């Protein structure tokens, strides 16, 4: 591994949790290894690991972008990770209000329903998402 990969992996673990990263690594095959290396280095090593803005703000931007683009699987993953980034549920709502204005009410409505479901699951499990 390179320093960038090490940094990316550490940041990915901090944000998404060690269990998620372990599952992703265990499921990796020779076919998707280049993709896993790309996202570890580019997304987590280059972008998420920059010290220019806090994880809370990166999380809010990521949630808004994923909601605006309708990427539900990734959105759910990042909604579950908010306790790891210092992002509150109120912060999520603020991000989704921006989605409503700048990306459309249907996208925000759908994302809010997904967030409500994820937060209810976390509450039922005694978690904090």
Tab-separated table of C-alpha atoms in Angstrom:
chain	number	residue	atom	x	y	z
A	1	UNK	CA	0.000	0.000	0.000
A	2	UNK	CA	1.054	3.563	-0.600
A	3	UNK	CA	0.841	6.432	1.863
A	4	UNK	CA	-2.206	7.709	-0.084
A	5	UNK	CA	-3.901	4.313	0.214
A	6	UNK	CA	-3.092	4.133	3.916
A	7	UNK	CA	-4.468	7.631	4.492
A	8	UNK	CA	-7.563	6.880	2.396
A	9	UNK	CA	-8.224	3.626	4.207
A	10	UNK	CA	-7.873	5.301	7.609
A	11	UNK	CA	-10.259	8.106	6.641
A	12	UNK	CA	-12.720	5.651	5.122
A	13	UNK	CA	-12.688	3.654	8.371
A	14	UNK	CA	-13.185	6.808	10.439
A	15	UNK	CA	-16.169	7.950	8.372
A	16	UNK	CA	-17.892	4.715	7.336
A	17	UNK	CA	-16.741	2.511	10.188
A	18	UNK	CA	-14.244	-0.317	10.401
A	19	UNK	CA	-16.938	-2.969	9.872
A	20	UNK	CA	-18.029	-1.466	6.549
A	21	UNK	CA	-14.451	-1.216	5.282
A	22	UNK	CA	-13.713	-4.783	6.390
A	23	UNK	CA	-16.810	-6.040	4.537
A	24	UNK	CA	-15.821	-4.128	1.393
A	25	UNK	CA	-12.278	-5.483	1.546
A	26	UNK	CA	-13.482	-9.046	2.176
A	27	UNK	CA	-15.869	-8.854	-0.768
A	28	UNK	CA	-13.224	-7.464	-3.110
A	29	UNK	CA	-12.300	-9.626	-6.096
A	30	UNK	CA	-9.509	-9.272	-8.644
A	31	UNK	CA	-12.148	-7.807	-10.985
A	32	UNK	CA	-13.152	-4.888	-8.743
A	33	UNK	CA	-9.789	-4.351	-7.007
A	34	UNK	CA	-8.886	-1.467	-9.367
A	35	UNK	CA	-12.170	0.279	-8.514
A	36	UNK	CA	-11.635	-0.189	-4.768
A	37	UNK	CA	-8.115	1.244	-5.121
A	38	UNK	CA	-9.477	4.199	-7.087
A	39	UNK	CA	-12.112	5.166	-4.536
A	40	UNK	CA	-9.757	4.587	-1.606
A	41	UNK	CA	-7.067	6.793	-3.132
A	42	UNK	CA	-9.184	9.435	-4.898
A	43	UNK	CA	-12.282	9.843	-2.750
A	44	UNK	CA	-10.879	8.955	0.661
A	45	UNK	CA	-7.174	9.750	0.251
A	46	UNK	CA	-7.334	12.882	-1.887
A	47	UNK	CA	-10.697	14.458	-1.052
A	48	UNK	CA	-12.019	13.307	2.328
A	49	UNK	CA	-8.537	13.436	3.901
A	50	UNK	CA	-7.861	17.065	2.979
A	51	UNK	CA	-7.602	19.255	6.036
A	52	UNK	CA	-9.344	22.202	4.399
A	53	UNK	CA	-12.858	21.605	5.732
A	54	UNK	CA	-14.106	19.445	8.616
A	55	UNK	CA	-15.674	16.019	8.140
A	56	UNK	CA	-19.045	17.437	9.228
A	57	UNK	CA	-19.157	19.784	6.254
A	58	UNK	CA	-17.838	17.130	3.857
A	59	UNK	CA	-20.560	14.813	5.093
A	60	UNK	CA	-23.259	17.440	4.546
A	61	UNK	CA	-21.991	18.185	1.016
A	62	UNK	CA	-21.809	14.494	0.201
A	63	UNK	CA	-25.333	13.873	1.482
A	64	UNK	CA	-26.678	16.815	-0.543
A	65	UNK	CA	-24.914	15.687	-3.713
A	66	UNK	CA	-25.983	12.063	-3.381
A	67	UNK	CA	-29.580	13.086	-2.653
A	68	UNK	CA	-29.626	15.530	-5.553
A	69	UNK	CA	-28.325	12.862	-7.916
A	70	UNK	CA	-30.656	10.178	-6.568
A	71	UNK	CA	-27.853	7.813	-5.499
A	72	UNK	CA	-29.820	6.065	-2.763
A	73	UNK	CA	-27.362	3.287	-1.900
A	74	UNK	CA	-24.485	5.662	-1.300
A	75	UNK	CA	-26.819	8.162	0.383
A	76	UNK	CA	-27.949	5.509	2.870
A	77	UNK	CA	-24.328	4.632	3.618
A	78	UNK	CA	-23.466	8.265	4.333
A	79	UNK	CA	-26.623	8.842	6.376
A	80	UNK	CA	-25.637	5.921	8.591
A	81	UNK	CA	-22.164	7.412	9.028
A	82	UNK	CA	-23.201	10.815	10.406
A	83	UNK	CA	-22.287	9.978	14.030
A	84	UNK	CA	-18.709	9.404	12.820
A	85	UNK	CA	-18.452	12.835	11.204
A	86	UNK	CA	-20.090	15.029	13.818
A	87	UNK	CA	-23.054	15.643	11.529
A	88	UNK	CA	-26.403	15.935	13.293
A	89	UNK	CA	-29.821	15.018	12.011
A	90	UNK	CA	-30.579	18.744	11.934
A	91	UNK	CA	-27.530	19.197	9.678
A	92	UNK	CA	-28.910	16.509	7.377
A	93	UNK	CA	-32.224	18.340	7.145
A	94	UNK	CA	-30.408	21.588	6.301
A	95	UNK	CA	-28.544	19.812	3.509
A	96	UNK	CA	-31.779	18.287	2.200
A	97	UNK	CA	-33.527	21.671	2.246
A	98	UNK	CA	-30.794	22.860	-0.112
A	99	UNK	CA	-31.446	19.818	-2.261
A	100	UNK	CA	-35.120	20.782	-2.493
A	101	UNK	CA	-34.266	24.254	-3.768
A	102	UNK	CA	-31.309	23.459	-6.020
A	103	UNK	CA	-31.977	19.907	-7.214
A	104	UNK	CA	-35.732	19.571	-6.858
A	105	UNK	CA	-38.428	18.824	-4.339
A	106	UNK	CA	-38.971	15.216	-5.515
A	107	UNK	CA	-35.286	14.378	-4.911
A	108	UNK	CA	-35.376	15.975	-1.458
A	109	UNK	CA	-38.690	14.316	-0.595
A	110	UNK	CA	-37.283	10.918	-1.524
A	111	UNK	CA	-34.065	11.541	0.436
A	112	UNK	CA	-35.999	12.709	3.498
A	113	UNK	CA	-38.066	9.521	3.438
A	114	UNK	CA	-34.860	7.476	3.211
A	115	UNK	CA	-33.282	9.443	6.089
A	116	UNK	CA	-36.387	8.967	8.243
A	117	UNK	CA	-36.234	5.208	7.628
A	118	UNK	CA	-32.501	5.011	8.425
A	119	UNK	CA	-32.854	7.160	11.552
A	120	UNK	CA	-35.802	5.044	12.763
A	121	UNK	CA	-33.732	1.873	12.243
A	122	UNK	CA	-30.825	3.406	14.164
A	123	UNK	CA	-33.148	4.428	16.999
A	124	UNK	CA	-34.638	0.949	17.166
A	125	UNK	CA	-31.130	-0.545	17.339
A	126	UNK	CA	-30.049	1.964	19.969
A	127	UNK	CA	-27.701	3.664	17.511
A	128	UNK	CA	-27.171	7.296	16.719
A	129	UNK	CA	-27.470	7.763	12.938
